[in-house]
PDB file of C-alpha atoms in Angstrom:
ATOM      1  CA  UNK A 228     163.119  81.353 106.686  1.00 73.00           C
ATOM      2  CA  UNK A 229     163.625  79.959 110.263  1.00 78.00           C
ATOM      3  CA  UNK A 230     165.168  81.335 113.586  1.00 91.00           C
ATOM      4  CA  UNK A 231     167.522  79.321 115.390  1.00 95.00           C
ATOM      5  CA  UNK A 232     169.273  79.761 117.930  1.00 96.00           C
ATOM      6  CA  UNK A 233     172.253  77.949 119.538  1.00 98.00           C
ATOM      7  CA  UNK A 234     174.145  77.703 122.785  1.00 97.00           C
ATOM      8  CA  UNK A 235     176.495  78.799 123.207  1.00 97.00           C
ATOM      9  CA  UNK A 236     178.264  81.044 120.666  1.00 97.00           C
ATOM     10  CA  UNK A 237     181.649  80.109 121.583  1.00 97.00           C
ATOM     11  CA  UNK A 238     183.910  78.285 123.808  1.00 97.00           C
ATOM     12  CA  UNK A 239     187.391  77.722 124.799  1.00 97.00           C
ATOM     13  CA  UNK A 240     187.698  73.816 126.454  1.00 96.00           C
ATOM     14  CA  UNK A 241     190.921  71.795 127.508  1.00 97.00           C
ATOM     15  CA  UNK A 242     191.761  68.573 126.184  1.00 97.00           C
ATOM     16  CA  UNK A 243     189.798  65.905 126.895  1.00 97.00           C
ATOM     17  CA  UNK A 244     186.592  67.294 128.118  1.00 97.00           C
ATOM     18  CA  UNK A 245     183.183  67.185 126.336  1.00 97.00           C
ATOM     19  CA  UNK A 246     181.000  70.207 125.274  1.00 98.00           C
ATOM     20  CA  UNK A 247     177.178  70.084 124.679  1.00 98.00           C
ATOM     21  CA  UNK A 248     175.894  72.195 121.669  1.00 98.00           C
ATOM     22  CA  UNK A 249     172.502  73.225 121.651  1.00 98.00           C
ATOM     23  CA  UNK A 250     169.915  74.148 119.203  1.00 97.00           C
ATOM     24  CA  UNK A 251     166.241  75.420 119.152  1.00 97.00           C
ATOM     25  CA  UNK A 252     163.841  76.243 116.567  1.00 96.00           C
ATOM     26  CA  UNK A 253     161.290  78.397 116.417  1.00 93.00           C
ATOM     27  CA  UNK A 254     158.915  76.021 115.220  1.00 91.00           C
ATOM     28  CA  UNK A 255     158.464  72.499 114.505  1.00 92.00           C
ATOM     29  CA  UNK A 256     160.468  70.747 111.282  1.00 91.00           C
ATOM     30  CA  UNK A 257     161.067  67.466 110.844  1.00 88.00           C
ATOM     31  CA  UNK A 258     164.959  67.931 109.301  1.00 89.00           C
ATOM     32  CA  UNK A 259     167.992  69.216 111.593  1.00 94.00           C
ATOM     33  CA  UNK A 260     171.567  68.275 110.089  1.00 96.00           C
ATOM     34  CA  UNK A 261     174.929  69.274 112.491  1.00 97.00           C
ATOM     35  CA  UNK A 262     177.646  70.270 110.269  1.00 97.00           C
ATOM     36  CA  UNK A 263     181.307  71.091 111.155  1.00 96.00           C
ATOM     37  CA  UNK A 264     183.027  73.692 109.736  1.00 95.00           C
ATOM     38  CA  UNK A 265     186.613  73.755 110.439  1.00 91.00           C
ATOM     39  CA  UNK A 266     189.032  77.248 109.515  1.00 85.00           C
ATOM     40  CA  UNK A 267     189.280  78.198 105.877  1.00 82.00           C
ATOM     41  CA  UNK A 268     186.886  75.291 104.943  1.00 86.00           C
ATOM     42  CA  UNK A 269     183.770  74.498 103.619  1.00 86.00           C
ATOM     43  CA  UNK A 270     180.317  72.714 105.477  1.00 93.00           C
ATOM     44  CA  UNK A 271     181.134  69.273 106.330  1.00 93.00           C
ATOM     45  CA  UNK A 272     177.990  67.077 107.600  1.00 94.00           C
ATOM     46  CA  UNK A 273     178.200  65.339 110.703  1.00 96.00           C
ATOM     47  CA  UNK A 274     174.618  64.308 111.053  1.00 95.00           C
ATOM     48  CA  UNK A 275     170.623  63.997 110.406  1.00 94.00           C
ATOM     49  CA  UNK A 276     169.148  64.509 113.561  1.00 94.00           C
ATOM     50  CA  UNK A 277     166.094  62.404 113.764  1.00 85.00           C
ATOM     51  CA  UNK A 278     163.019  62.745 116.616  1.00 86.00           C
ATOM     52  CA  UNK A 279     162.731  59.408 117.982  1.00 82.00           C
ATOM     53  CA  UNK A 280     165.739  57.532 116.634  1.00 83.00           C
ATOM     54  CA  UNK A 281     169.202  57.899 116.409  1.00 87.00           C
ATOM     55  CA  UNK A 282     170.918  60.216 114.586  1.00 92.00           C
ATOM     56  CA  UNK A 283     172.122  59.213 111.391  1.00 93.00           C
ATOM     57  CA  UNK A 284     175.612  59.687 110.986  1.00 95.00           C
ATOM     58  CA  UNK A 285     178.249  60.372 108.033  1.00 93.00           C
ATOM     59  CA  UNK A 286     181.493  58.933 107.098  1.00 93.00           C
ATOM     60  CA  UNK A 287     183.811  59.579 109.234  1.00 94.00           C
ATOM     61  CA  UNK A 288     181.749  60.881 112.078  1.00 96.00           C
ATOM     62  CA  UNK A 289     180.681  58.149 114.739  1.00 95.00           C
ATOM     63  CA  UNK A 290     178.220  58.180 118.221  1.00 96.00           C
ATOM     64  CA  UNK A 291     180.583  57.959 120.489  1.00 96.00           C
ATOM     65  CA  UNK A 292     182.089  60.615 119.819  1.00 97.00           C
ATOM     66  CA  UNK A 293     179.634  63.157 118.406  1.00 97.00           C
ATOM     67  CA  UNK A 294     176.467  61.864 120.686  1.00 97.00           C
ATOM     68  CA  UNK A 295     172.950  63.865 119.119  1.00 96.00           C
ATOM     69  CA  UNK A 296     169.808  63.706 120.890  1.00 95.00           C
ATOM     70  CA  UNK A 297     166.902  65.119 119.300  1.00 95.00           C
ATOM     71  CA  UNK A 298     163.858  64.959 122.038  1.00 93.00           C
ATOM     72  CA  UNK A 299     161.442  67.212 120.207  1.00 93.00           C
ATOM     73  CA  UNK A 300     160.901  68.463 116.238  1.00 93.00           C
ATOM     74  CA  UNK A 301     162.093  71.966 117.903  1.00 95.00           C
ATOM     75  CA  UNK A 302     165.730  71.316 119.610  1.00 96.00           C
ATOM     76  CA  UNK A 303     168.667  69.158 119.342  1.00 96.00           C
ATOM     77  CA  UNK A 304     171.887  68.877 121.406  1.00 97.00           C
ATOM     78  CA  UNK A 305     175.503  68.276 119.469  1.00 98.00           C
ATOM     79  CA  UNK A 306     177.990  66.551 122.241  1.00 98.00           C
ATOM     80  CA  UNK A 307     181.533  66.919 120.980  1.00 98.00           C
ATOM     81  CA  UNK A 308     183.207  64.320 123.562  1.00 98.00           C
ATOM     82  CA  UNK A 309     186.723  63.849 124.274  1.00 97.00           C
ATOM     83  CA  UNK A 310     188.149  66.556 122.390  1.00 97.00           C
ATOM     84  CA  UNK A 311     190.938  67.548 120.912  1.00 97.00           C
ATOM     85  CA  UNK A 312     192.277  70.861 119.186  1.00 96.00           C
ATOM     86  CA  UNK A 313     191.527  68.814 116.013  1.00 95.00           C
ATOM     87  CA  UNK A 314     187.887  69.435 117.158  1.00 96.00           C
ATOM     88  CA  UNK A 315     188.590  73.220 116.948  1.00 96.00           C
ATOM     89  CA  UNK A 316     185.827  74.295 114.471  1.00 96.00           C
ATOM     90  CA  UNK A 317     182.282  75.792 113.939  1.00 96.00           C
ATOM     91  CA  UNK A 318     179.274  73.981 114.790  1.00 98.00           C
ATOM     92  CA  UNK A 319     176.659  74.677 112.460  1.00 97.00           C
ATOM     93  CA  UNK A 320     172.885  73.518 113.223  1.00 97.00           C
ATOM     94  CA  UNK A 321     170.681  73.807 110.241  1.00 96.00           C
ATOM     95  CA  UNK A 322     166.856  73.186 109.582  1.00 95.00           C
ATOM     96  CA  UNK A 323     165.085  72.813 106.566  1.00 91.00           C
ATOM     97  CA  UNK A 324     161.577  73.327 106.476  1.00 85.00           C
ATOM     98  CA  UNK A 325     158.589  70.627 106.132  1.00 81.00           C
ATOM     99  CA  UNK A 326     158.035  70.422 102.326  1.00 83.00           C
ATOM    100  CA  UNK A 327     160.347  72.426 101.343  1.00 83.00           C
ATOM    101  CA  UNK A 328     163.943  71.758 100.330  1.00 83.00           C
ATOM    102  CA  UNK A 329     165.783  75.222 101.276  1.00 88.00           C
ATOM    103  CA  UNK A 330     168.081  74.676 104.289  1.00 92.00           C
ATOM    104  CA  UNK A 331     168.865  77.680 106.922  1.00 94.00           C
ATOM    105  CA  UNK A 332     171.519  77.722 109.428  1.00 96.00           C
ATOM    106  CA  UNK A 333     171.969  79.071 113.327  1.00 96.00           C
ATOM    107  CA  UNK A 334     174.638  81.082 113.867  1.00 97.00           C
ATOM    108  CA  UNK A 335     177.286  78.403 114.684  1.00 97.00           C
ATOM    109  CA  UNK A 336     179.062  77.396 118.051  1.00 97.00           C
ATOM    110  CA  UNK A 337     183.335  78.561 117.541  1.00 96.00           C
ATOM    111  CA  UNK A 338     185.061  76.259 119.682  1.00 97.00           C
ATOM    112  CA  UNK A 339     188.444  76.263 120.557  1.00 96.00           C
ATOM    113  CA  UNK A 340     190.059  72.965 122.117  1.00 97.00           C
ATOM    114  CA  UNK A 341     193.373  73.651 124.154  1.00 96.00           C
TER     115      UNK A 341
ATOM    116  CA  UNK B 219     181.674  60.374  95.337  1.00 65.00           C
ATOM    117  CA  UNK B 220     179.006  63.491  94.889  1.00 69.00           C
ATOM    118  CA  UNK B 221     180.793  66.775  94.537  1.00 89.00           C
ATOM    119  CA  UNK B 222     180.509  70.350  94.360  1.00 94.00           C
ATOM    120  CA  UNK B 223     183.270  72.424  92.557  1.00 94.00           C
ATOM    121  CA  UNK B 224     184.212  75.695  92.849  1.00 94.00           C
ATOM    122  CA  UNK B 225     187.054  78.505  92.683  1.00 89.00           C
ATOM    123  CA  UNK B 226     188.034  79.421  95.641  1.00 85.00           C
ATOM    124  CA  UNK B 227     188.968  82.752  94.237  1.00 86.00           C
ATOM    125  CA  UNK B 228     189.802  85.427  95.960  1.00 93.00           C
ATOM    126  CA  UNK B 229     187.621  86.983  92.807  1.00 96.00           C
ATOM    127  CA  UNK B 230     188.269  90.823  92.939  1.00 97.00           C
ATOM    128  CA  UNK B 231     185.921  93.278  91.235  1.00 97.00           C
ATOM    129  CA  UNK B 232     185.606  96.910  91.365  1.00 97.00           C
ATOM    130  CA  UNK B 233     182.872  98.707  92.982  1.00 97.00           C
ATOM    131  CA  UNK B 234     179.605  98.391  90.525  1.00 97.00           C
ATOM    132  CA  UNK B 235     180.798  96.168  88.365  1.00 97.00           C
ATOM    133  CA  UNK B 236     179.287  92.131  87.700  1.00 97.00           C
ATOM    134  CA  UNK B 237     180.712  89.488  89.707  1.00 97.00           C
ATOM    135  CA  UNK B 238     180.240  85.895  88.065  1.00 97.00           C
ATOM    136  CA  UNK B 239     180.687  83.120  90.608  1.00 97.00           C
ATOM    137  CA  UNK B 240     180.559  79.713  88.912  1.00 96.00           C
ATOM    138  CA  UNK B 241     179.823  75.909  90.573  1.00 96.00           C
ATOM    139  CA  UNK B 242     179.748  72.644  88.622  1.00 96.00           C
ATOM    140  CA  UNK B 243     178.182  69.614  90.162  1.00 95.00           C
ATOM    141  CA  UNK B 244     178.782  65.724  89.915  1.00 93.00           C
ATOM    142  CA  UNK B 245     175.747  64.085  90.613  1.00 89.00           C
ATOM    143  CA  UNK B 246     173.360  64.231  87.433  1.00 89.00           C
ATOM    144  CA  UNK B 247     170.303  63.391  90.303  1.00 88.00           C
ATOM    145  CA  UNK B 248     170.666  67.117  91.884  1.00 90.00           C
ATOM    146  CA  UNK B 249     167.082  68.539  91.430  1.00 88.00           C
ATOM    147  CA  UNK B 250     167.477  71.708  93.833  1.00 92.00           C
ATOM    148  CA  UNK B 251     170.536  74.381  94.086  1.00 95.00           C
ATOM    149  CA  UNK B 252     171.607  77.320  96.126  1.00 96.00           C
ATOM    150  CA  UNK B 253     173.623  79.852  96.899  1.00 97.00           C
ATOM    151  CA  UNK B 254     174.669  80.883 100.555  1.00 97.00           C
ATOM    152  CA  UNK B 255     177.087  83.944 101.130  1.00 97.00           C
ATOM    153  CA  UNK B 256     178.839  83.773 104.511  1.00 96.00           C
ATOM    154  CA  UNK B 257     180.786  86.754 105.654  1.00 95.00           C
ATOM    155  CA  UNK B 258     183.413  86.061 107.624  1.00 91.00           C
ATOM    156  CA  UNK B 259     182.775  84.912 111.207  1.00 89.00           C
ATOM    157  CA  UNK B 260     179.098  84.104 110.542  1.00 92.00           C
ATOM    158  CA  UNK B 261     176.921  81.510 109.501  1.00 94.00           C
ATOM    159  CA  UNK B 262     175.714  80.826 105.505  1.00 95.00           C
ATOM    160  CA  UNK B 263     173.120  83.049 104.887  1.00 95.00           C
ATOM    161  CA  UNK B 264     170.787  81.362 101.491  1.00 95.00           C
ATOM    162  CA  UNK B 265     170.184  84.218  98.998  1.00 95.00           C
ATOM    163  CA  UNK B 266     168.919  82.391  96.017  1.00 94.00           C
ATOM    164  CA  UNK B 267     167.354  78.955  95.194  1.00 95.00           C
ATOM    165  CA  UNK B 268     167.237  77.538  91.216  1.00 95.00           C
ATOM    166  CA  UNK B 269     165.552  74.435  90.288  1.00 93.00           C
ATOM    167  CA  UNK B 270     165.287  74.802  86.463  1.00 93.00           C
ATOM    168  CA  UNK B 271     167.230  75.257  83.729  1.00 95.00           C
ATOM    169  CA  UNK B 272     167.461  79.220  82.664  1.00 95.00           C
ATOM    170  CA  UNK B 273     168.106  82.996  84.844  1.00 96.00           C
ATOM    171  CA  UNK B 274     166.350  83.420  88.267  1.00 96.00           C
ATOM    172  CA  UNK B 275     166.671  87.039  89.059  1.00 96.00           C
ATOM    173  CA  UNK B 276     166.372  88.541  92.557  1.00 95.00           C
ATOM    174  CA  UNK B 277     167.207  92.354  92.797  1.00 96.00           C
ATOM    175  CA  UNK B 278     170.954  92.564  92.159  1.00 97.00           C
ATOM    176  CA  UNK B 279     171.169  88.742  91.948  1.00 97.00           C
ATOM    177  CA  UNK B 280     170.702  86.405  88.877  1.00 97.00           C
ATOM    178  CA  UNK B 281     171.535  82.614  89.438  1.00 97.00           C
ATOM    179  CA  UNK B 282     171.824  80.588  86.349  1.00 97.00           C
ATOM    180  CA  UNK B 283     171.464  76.829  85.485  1.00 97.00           C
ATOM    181  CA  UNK B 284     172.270  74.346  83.087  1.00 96.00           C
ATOM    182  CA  UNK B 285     171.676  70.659  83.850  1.00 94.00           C
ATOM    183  CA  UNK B 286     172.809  69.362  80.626  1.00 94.00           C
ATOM    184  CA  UNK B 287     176.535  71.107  81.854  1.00 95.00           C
ATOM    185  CA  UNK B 288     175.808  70.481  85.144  1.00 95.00           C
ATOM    186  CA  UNK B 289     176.874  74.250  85.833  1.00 96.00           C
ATOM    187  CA  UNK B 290     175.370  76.758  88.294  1.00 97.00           C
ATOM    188  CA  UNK B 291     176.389  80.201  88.186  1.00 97.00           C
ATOM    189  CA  UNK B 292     175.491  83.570  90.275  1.00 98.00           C
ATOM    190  CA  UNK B 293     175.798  86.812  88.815  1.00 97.00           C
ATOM    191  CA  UNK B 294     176.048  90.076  90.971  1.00 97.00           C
ATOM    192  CA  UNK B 295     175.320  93.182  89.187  1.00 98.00           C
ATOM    193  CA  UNK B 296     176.260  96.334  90.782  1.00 97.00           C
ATOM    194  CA  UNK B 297     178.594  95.026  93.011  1.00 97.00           C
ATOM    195  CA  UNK B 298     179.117  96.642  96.737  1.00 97.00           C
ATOM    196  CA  UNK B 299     181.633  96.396  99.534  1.00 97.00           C
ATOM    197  CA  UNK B 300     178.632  94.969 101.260  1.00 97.00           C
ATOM    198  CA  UNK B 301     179.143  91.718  98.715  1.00 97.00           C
ATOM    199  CA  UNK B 302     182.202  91.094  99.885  1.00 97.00           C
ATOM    200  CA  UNK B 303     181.662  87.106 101.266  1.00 97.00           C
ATOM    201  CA  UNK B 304     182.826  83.912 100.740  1.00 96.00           C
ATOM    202  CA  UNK B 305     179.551  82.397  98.199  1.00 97.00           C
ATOM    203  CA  UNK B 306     178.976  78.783  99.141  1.00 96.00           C
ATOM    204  CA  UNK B 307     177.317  76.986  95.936  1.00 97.00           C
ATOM    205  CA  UNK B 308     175.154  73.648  97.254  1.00 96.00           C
ATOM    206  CA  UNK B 309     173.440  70.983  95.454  1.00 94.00           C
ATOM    207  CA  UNK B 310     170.376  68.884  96.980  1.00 91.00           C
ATOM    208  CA  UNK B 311     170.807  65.113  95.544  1.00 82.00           C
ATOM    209  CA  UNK B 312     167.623  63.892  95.019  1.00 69.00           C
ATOM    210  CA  UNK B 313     168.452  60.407  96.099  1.00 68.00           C
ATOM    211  CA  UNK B 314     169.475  61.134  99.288  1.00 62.00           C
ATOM    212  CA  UNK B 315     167.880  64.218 100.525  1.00 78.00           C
ATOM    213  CA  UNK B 316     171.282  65.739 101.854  1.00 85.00           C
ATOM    214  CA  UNK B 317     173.054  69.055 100.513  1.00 90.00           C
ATOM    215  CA  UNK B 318     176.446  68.871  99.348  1.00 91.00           C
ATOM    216  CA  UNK B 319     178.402  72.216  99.698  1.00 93.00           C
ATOM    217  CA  UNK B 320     181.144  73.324  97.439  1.00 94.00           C
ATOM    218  CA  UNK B 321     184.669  74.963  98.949  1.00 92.00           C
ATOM    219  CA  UNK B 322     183.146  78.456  98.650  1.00 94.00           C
ATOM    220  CA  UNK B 323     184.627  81.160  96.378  1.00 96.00           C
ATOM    221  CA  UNK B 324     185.961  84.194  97.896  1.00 96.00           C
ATOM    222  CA  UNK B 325     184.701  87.775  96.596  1.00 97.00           C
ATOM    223  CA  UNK B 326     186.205  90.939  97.186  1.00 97.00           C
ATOM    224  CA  UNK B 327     184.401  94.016  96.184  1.00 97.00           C
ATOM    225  CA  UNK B 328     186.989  97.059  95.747  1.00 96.00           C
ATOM    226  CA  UNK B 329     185.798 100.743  96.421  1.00 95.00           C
TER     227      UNK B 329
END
């Protein structure tokens, strides 16, 4: 398995502000995803983190306003910029361990946009 | 588009009895699947992993594949109030190296 934690565990923001997710490993892996999951819904991917390049992004999800930075193979940071209360959801980082294919999840980020 | 199907349920079953949670998937590349139970308020928890066809058991839990259907399933014998979770069936594409997650089916264990 894998321990991750992320900060912080929830949030209540206004309109129009930005939050900055975090998310640390407890050791090194090469894949981190962000996924969104929004009330009564499944996991939706946002995006591969990748060390040393830009994260690569799904449909629908874009830079601006989801900026990732991923500095080390142990932590990431998930902006969510210029929200909304459409951006009221769980933010989910997940790992999956060198050679293997099994992902695990942190415990997810609620936030609540006003 | 790759997808991952399944009823959202609620599925009710009584205390000790088998709960069968069923998944089909689209892409014929999936190699890897899995089963995550989330309780409410928390983050998917993996409980079982299947790569080939046939029963993996684990404890109370059996997951079941058939490529050739394209049909995952997840049997839970003995069922507790403890089980009661949404189960989140997911598919790893080999292609692409991402996870697709079905809706999640909804189990409620009665006492």
């Amino acid at each position: 398995s894998a321990v991750i934690s992320q900060k912080p565990s929830r949030d209540i923001c206004q309109r129009g502000t930005s939050l900055t997710i975090q998310c640390q490993v407890d050791s090194q892996v090469t894949m981190m995803f962000w996924y969104r999951q929004q009330p009564g819904q499944s996991l939706t991917l946002i995006a591969t983190a990748n060390q040393g390049s830009e994260a690569t992004y799904e449909s629908g999800f874009v830079i601006d306003k989801f900026p990732i930075s991923r500095p080390n193979l142990t932590f990431s940071t998930l902006t969510v910029s210029n929200m909304s209360p459409e951006d009221s959801s769980i933010y989910l980082c997940s790992v999956r361990r060198d050679h293997t294919d099994t992902q695990y999840f942190g415990p997810g980020t609620r936030l609540t946009v006003l | 588009q790759k997808e991952v199907e399944q009823n959202s349920g609620p599925l009710s079953v009584p205390e000790g009895a088998i709960a069968s949670l069923n998944c089909t998937y689209s892409d014929r590349g999936s190699q890897s699947f899995f089963w995550y139970r989330q309780y409410s308020g928390k983050s998917p928890e993996l409980i079982m992993s299947i790569y080939s066809n046939g029963d993996k058991e684990d404890g109370r839990f059996t997951a079941q594949l058939n490529k050739a259907s394209q049909y995952v399933s997840l049997l839970i014998r003995d069922s507790q109030p403890s089980d009661s979770a949404t189960y989140l069936c997911a598919a790893l594409s080999g292609g692409y190296q991402k996870v697709t997650f079905g809706t999640g089916t909804k189990l409620q264990v009665i006492p």
